[in-house]
Coordinates of C-alpha atoms and ligand atoms in Angstrom, one line a residue:
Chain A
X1 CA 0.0 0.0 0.0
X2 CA 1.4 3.1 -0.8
X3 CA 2.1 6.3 2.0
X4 CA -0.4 9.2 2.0
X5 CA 0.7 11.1 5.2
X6 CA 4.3 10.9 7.3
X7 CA 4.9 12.8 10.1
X8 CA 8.3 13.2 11.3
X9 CA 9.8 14.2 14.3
X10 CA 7.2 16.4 15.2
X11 CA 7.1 19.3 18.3
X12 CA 5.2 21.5 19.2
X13 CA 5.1 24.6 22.0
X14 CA 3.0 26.8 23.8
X15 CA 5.1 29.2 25.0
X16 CA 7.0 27.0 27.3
X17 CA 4.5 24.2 27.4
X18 CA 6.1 20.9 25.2
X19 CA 3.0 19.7 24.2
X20 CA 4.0 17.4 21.0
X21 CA 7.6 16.2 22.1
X22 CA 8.5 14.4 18.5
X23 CA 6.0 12.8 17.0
X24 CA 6.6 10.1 14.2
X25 CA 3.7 8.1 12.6
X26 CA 3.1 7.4 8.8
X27 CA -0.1 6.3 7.6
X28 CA -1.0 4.6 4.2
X29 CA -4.1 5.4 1.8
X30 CA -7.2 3.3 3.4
X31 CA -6.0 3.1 7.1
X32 CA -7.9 4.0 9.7
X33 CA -5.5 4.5 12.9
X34 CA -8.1 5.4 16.2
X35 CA -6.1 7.6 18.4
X36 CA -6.9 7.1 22.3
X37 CA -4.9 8.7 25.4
X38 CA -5.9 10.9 28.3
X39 CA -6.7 14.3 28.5
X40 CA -4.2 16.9 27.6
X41 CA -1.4 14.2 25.8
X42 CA -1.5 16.1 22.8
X43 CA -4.4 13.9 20.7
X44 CA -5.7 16.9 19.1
X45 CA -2.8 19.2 18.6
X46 CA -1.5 16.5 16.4
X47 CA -4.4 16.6 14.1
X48 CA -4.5 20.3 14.1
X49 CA -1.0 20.1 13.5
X50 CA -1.8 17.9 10.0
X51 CA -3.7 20.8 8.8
X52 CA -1.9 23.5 9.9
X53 CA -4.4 25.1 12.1
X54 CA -1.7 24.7 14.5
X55 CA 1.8 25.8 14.0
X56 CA 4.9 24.0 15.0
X57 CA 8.4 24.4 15.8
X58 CA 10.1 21.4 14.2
X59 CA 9.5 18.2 12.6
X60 CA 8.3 17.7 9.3
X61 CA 4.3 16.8 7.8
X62 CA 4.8 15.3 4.4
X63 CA 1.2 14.7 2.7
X64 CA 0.9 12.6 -0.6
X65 CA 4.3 12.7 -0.9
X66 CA 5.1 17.0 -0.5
X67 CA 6.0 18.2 2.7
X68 CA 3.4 20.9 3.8
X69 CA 5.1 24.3 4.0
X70 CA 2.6 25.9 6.4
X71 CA 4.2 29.5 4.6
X72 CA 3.0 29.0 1.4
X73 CA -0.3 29.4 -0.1
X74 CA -0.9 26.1 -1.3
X75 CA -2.0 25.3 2.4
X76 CA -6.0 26.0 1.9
X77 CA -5.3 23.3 -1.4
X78 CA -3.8 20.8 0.8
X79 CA -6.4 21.7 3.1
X80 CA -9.3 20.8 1.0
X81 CA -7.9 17.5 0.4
X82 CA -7.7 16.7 4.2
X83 CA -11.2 16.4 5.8
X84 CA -11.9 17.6 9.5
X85 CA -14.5 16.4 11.9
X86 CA -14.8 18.6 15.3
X87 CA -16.1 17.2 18.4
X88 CA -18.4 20.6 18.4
X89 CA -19.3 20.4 14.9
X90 CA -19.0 23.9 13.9
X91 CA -21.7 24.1 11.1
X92 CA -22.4 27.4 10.3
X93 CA -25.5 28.6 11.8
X94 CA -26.6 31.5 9.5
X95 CA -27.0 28.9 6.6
X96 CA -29.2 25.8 5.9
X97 CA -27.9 22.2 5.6
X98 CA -27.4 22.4 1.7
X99 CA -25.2 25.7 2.2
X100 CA -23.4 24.3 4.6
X101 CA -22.3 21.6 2.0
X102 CA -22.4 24.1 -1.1
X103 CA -20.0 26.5 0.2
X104 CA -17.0 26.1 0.5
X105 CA -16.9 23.5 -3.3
X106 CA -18.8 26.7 -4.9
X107 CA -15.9 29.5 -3.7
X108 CA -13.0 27.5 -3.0
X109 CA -13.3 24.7 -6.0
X110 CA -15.5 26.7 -8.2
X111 CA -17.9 24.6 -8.8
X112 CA -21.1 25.0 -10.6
X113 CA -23.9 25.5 -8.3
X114 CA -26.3 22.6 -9.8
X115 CA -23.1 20.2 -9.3
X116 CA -22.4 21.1 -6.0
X117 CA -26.1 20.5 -5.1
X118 CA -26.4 17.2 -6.7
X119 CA -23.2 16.2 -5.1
X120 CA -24.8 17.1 -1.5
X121 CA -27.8 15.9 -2.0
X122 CA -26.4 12.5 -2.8
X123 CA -23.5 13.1 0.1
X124 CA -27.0 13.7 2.5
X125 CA -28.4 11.0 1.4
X126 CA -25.5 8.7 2.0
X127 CA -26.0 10.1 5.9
X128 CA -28.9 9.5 6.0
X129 CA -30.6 13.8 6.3
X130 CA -32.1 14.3 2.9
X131 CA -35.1 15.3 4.3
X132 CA -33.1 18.0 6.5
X133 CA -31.5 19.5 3.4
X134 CA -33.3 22.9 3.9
X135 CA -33.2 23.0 7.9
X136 CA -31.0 25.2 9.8
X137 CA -28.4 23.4 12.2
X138 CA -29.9 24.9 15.3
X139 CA -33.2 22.8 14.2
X140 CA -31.0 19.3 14.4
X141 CA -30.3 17.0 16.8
X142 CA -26.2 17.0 17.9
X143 CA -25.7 13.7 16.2
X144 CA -27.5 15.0 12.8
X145 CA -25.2 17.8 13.2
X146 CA -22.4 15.6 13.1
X147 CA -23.5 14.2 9.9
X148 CA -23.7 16.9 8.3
X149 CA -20.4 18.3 9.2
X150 CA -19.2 14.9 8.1
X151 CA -20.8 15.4 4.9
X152 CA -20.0 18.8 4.4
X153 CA -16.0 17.7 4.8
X154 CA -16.9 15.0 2.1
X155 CA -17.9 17.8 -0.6
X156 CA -14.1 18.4 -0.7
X157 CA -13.3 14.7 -2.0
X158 CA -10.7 14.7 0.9
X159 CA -8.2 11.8 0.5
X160 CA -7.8 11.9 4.7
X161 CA -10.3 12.6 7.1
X162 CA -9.4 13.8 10.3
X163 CA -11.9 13.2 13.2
X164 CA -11.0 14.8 16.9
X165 CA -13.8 13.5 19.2
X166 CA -16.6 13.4 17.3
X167 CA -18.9 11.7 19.3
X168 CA -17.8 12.7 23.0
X169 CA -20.0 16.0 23.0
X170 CA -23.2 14.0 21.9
X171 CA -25.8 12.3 23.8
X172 CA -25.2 8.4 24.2
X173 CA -28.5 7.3 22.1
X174 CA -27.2 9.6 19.1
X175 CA -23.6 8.2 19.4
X176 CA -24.1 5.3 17.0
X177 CA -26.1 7.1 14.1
X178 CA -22.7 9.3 13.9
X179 CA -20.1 5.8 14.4
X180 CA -22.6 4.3 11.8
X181 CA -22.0 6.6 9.3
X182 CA -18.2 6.7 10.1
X183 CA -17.6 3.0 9.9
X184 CA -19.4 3.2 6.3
X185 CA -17.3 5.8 5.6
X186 CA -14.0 3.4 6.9
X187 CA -15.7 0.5 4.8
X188 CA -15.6 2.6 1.8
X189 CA -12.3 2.8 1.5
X190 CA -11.4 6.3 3.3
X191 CA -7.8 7.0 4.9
X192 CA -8.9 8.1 8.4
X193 CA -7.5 9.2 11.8
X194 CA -9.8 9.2 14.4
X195 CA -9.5 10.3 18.4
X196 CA -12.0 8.5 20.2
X197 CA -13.0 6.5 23.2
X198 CA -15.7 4.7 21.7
X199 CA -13.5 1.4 22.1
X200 CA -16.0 -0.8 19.7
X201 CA -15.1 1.4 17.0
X202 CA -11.6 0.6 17.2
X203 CA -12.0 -2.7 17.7
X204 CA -14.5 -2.9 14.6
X205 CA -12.7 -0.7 12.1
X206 CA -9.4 0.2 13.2
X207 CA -6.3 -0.9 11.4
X208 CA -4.0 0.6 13.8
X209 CA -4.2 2.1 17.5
X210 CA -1.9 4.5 18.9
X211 CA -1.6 6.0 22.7
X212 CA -1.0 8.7 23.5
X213 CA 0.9 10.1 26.9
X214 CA 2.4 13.4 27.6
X215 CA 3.2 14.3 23.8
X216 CA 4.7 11.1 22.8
X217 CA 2.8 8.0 21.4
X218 CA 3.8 5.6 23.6
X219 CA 2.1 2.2 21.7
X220 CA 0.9 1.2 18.6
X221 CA 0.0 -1.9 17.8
X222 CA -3.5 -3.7 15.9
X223 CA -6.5 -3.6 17.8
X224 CA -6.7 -6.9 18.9
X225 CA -3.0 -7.0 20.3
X226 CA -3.4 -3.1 21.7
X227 CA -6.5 -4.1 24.1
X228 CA -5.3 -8.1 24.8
X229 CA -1.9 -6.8 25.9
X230 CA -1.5 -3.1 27.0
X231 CA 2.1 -2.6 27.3
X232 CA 2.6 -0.4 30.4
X233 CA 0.6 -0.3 33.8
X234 CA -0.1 3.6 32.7
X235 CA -1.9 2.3 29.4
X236 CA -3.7 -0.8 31.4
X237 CA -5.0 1.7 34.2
X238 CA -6.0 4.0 31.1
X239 CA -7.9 1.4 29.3
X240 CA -9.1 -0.4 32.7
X241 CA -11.0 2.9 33.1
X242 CA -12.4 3.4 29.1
X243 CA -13.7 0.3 29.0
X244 CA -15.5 0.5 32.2
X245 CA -17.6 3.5 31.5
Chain J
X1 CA -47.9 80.4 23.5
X2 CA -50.8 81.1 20.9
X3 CA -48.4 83.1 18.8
X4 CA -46.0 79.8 19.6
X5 CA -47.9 77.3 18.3
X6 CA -49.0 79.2 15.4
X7 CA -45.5 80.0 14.5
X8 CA -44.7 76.3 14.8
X9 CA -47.4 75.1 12.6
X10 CA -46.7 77.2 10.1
X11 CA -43.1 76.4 10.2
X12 CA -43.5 72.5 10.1
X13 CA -43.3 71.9 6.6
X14 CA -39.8 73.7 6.8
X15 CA -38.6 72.0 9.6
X16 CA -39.9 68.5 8.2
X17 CA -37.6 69.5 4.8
X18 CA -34.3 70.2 7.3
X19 CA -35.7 66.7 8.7
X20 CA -35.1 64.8 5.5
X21 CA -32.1 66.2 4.9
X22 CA -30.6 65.1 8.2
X23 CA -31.9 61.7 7.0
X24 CA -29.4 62.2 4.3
X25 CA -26.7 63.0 5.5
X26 CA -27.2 60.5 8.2
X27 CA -27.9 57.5 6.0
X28 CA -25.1 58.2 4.0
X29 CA -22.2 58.4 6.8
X30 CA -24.1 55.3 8.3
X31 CA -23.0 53.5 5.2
X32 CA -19.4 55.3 5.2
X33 CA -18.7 54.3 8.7
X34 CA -20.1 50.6 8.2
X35 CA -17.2 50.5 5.3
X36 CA -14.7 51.8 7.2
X37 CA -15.6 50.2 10.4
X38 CA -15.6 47.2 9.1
X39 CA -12.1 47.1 7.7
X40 CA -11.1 48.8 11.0
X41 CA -12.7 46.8 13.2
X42 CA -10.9 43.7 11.1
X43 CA -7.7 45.9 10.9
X44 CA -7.5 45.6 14.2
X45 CA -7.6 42.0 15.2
X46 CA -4.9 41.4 12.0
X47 CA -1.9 39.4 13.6
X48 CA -0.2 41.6 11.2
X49 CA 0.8 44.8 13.3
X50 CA 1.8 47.0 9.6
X51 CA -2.8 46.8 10.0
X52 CA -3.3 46.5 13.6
X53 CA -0.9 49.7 14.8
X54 CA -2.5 52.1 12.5
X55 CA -6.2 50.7 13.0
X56 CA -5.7 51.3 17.2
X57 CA -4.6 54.5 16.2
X58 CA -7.6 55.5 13.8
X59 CA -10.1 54.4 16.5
X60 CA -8.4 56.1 19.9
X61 CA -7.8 59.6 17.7
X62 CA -11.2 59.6 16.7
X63 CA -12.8 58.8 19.3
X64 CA -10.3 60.7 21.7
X65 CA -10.9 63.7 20.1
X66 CA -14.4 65.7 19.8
X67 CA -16.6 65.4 17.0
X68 CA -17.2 69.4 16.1
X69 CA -13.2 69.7 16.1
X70 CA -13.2 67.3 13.2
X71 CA -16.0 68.7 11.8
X72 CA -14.0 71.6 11.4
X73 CA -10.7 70.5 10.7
X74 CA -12.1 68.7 7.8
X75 CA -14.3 71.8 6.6
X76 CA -11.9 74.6 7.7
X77 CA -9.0 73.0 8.3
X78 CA -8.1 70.9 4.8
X79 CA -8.6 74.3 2.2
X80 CA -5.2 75.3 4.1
X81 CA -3.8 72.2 2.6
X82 CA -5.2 72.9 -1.3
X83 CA -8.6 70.7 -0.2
X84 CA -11.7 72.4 -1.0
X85 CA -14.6 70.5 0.3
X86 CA -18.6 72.1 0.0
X87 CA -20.1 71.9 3.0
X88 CA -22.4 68.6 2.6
X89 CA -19.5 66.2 1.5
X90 CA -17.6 67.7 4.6
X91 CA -19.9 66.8 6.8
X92 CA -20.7 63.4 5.7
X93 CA -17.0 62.8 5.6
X94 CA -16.8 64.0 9.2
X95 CA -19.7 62.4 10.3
X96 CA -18.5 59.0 8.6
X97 CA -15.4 58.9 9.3
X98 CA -16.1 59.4 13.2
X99 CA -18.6 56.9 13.0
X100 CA -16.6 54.3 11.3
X101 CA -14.1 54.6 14.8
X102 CA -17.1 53.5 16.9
X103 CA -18.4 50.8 14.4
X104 CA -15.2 49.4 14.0
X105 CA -14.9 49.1 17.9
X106 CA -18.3 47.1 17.2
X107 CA -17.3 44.9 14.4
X108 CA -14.3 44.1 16.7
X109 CA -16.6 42.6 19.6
X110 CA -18.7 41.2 16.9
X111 CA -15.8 39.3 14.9
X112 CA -14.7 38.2 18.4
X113 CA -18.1 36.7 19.6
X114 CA -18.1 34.2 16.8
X115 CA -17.0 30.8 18.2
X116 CA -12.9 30.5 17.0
X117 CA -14.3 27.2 15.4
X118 CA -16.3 28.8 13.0
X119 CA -12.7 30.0 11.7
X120 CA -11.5 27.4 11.7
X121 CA -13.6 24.8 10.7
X122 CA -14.4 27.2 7.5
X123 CA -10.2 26.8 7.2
X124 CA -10.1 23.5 7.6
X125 CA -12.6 23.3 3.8
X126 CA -9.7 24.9 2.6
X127 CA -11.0 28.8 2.4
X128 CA -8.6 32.0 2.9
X129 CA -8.2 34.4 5.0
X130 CA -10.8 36.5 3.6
X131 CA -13.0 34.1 2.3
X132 CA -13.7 32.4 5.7
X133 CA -14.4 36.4 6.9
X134 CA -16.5 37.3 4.1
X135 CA -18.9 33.8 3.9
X136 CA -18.9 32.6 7.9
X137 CA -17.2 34.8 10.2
X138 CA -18.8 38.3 9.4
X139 CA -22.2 37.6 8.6
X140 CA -22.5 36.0 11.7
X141 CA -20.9 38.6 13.8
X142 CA -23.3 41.4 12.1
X143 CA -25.9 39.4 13.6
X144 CA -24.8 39.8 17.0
X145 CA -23.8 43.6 16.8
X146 CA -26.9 44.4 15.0
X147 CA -28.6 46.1 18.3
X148 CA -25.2 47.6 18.9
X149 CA -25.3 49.5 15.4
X150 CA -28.5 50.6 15.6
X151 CA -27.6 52.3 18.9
X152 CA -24.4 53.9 16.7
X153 CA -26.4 54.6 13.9
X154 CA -29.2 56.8 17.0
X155 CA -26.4 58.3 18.3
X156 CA -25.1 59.5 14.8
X157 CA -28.4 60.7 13.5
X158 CA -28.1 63.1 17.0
X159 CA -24.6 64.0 16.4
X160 CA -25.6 65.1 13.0
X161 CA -26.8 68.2 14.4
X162 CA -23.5 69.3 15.0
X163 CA -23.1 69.9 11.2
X164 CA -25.4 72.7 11.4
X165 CA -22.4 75.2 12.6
X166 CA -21.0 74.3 8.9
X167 CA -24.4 76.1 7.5
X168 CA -25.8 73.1 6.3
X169 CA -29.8 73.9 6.6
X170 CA -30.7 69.9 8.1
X171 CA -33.2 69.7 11.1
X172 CA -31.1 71.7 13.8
X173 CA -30.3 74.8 11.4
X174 CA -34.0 75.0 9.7
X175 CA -35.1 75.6 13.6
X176 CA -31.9 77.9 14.0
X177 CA -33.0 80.0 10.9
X178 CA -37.0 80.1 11.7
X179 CA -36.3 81.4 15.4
X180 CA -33.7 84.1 13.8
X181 CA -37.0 85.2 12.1
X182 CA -39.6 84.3 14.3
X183 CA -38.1 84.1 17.9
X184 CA -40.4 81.2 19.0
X185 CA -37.7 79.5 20.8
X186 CA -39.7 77.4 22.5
X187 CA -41.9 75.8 20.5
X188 CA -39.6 75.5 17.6
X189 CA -36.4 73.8 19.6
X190 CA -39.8 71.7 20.9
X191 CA -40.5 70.9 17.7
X192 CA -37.3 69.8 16.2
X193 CA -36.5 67.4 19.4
X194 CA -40.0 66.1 18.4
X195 CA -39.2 65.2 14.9
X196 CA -35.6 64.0 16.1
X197 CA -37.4 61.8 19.0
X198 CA -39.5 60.9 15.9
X199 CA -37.1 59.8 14.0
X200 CA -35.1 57.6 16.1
X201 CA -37.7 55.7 17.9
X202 CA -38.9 54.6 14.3
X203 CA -35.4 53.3 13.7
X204 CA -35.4 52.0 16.9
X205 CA -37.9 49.9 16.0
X206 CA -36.8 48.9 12.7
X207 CA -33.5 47.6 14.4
X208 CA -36.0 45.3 16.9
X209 CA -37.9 44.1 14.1
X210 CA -34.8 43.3 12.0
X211 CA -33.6 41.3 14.9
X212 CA -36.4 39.7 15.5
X213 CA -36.6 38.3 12.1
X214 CA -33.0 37.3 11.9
X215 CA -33.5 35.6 14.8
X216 CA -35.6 33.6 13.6
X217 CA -33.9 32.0 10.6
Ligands
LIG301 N1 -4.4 27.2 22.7 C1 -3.7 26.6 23.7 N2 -2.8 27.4 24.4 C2 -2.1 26.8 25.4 N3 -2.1 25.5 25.7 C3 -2.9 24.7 25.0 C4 -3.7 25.2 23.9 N4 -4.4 24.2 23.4 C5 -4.0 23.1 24.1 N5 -3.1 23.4 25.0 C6 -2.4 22.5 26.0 O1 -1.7 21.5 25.2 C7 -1.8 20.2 25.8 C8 -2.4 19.2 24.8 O2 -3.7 19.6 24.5 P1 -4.6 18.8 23.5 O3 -5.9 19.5 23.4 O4 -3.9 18.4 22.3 O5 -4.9 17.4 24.3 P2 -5.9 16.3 24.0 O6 -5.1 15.0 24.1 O7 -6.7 16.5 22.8 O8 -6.9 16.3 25.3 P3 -8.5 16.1 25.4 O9 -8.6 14.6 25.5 O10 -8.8 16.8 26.7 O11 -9.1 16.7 24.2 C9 -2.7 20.4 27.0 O12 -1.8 20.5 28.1 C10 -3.4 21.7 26.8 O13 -3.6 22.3 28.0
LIG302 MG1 -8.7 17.0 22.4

């Protein structure tokens, strides 16, 4: 299988906080690598790293083969082809479900109107919210919210999607519409990194899991291996307390 | 107070014509200060300090400094420098640029109400800069300032009066001229804070229903 995203070496400050402390992890096209660690090890600075909504100060990001070069302005094309999902969602609440979708292919990809409609509608339909097409967000439920933020990263043809807790800020009942639609999505075919604690996904669709601990990743290993034999008593305690929720 | 009222009535029709053009003058400074106040207020959140230093200073000089001072600099004060202005473009350059201080101060609050992931979630689809300001960020923060700028666009409709000292004949100056003739003080200055009271409870109102509506969708 052939490399879509490398990252070497990576750190990453805030002011004096080392919150990435070199990060290396490659990924190929059609993995899906579940993130998990606790709070504050650095799970989604790394991802905002990827996209560059986060600066760093060393270490190198090389997508599809070119290394990112967070200076030039080829960043918002790189960033159209990398997908993210935010644990809040952020849909944009002046405009209906179908802008949502249409906006950012219509002014960043210039595409036609009438294709950019067809494409959501069929991208709505594969989450399930046809009927929602014309609704504002603040009329959805959180876990319809999440699908459409998932389909509006999906207009974009992203060849990565990046998901940062996508299911943590939603009530429990709506958690498995939004891990339905994401397994699909992993079925399918898409390269994806996901930070989650929704162990059954990982166990389901993961290729890969990593942990995370204090800006390092500490473990990686395939699912089945990663829960059967934690490596550390940190990562045992950590999962001891996942899995019992 | 017969002689008053008489005077007043007759006088109405005048004072209604000084009224519309105050609406003129007013409107179109409203829509010069929402220009420049919205570049300002932008201006000044820019990381870039070549656009934030010199958008600070636009907004603390004019707002630092009193209104009739720049009414006059601008009308008396540029022909020393070669720059003849008539009277009416002076004061709706006066008028608007003083405003646009105030609604940039706005825009500012309103750009920073907007949830930072609005930013940059519209980023993250791979817009610019501008394009994530112009499509997500903005339109939603006009939303939120909207009772905000109809308060700055009260206020500037009764700061307009100031441009009366520049002889131009709008609300304040048609009641200066009828009581040079008439000397019915009273009733006139009563009339003209009637029409001005008039005028900006009906755009208070406007501003209520406009949220209101807005608020809906
Ligand atoms: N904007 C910021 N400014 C300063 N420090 C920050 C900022 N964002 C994150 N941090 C710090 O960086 C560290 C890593 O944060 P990060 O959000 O990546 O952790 P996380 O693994 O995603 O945690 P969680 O599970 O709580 O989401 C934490 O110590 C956090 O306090
Ligand atoms: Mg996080």
């Amino acid at each position: 299988m052939s490399e879509i995203l490398k990252i070497e070496n990576l750190h990453k400050y805030y002011g004096d906080l080392h919150v990435l402390k070199g990060i290396n992890l490659h990924l190929d096209k059609g993995e899906v690598l579940v993130v998990i660690g606790p709070s504050g090890s650095g799970k989604s600075t790394m991802l905002r790293c990827i996209n560059h909504l986060e600066e760093y100060q060393k270490g190198r990001i090389i997508f599809e083969g070119k290394v990112i070069d967070p200076n030039s302005s080829d960043i918002n094309r790189v960033r159209t082809k990398i997908g993210m999902v935010f644990q809040h969602f952020y849909l944009f609440p002046h405009l209906k479900v179908i802008d949502n979708l249409i906006l950012a292919p219509t002014k960043v990809l210039n595409m036609e109107k009438e294709e950019a409609v067809e494409k959501a509608k069929k991208l709505l339909d594969r989450v399930g919210l046809l009927d929602k097409i014309e609704a504002y967000p603040s009329n959805l439920s959180g876990g319809q919210q999440q699908r459409v933020a998932i389909a509006r990263a999906l207009m974009m043809d992203p060849d990565i999607m990046l998901f940062d807790e996508p299911t943590s800020a939603l009530d429990p009942e709506l958690v498995y519409e939004v891990l339905a639609v994401m397994k699909d999505l992993a079925k399918s075919g898409m390269t994806m990194i996901v930070v989650t604690h929704e162990m059954g996904f990982a166990k389901e669709v993961a290729d890969r899991v990593i942990f995370m601990d204090d800006g390092n990743i500490v473990a990686e290993a395939p699912p089945d291996e990663f829960f059967s034999h934690p490596k550390n008593d940190r990562m045992r305690e950590f999962l001891n307390r996942i899995l019992n929720i | 107070m017969a002689y008053q009222m008489q005077v007043l009535i007759e006088n109405f029709g005048y004072l209604l014509i000084g009224a519309v053009e105050t609406l003129k003058i007013t409107s179109i400074a409203v829509l010069m200060g929402l220009f420049i106040g919205t570049f300002v207020g932008m201006g000044r959140l820019a990381k870039s300090r070549v656009l934030s230093y010199p958008s600070s200073v636009y907004v603390e000089f004019l707002r630092g400094t009193p209104l009739l001072v720049q009414i006059f600099l601008i009308y008396y004060g540029l022909p020393s420098l070669g720059l003849n202005l008539k009277a009416f473009p002076a004061a709706v350059i006066a008028l608007g640029i003083n405003s646009g201080a105030y609604v940039a101060e706005i825009v500012r609050a309103g750009i920073q109400s907007v949830a930072k992931g609005q930013y940059e979630a519209a980023r993250s689809l791979g817009m610019t800069h501008s394009q994530a300001m112009r499509y997500v960020i903005l339109p939603q923060a006009f939303r939120n300032i909207l009772p905000a700028l109809g308060n700055e666009f009260i206020a500037l409709l009764k700061d307009s009066s100031l441009v009366s000292v520049i002889g131009i004949t709008e609300l304040m100056k048609s009641g200066q001229i009828v009581i040079s003739r008439t000397f019915a003080s009273f009733s006139i200055y009563g009339g003209v804070a009637l029409i001005y009271f008039g005028m900006t409870f009906t755009l208070s109102r406007i501003v209520r229903y406009a949220e209101k509506r807005m608020a809906i969708s």
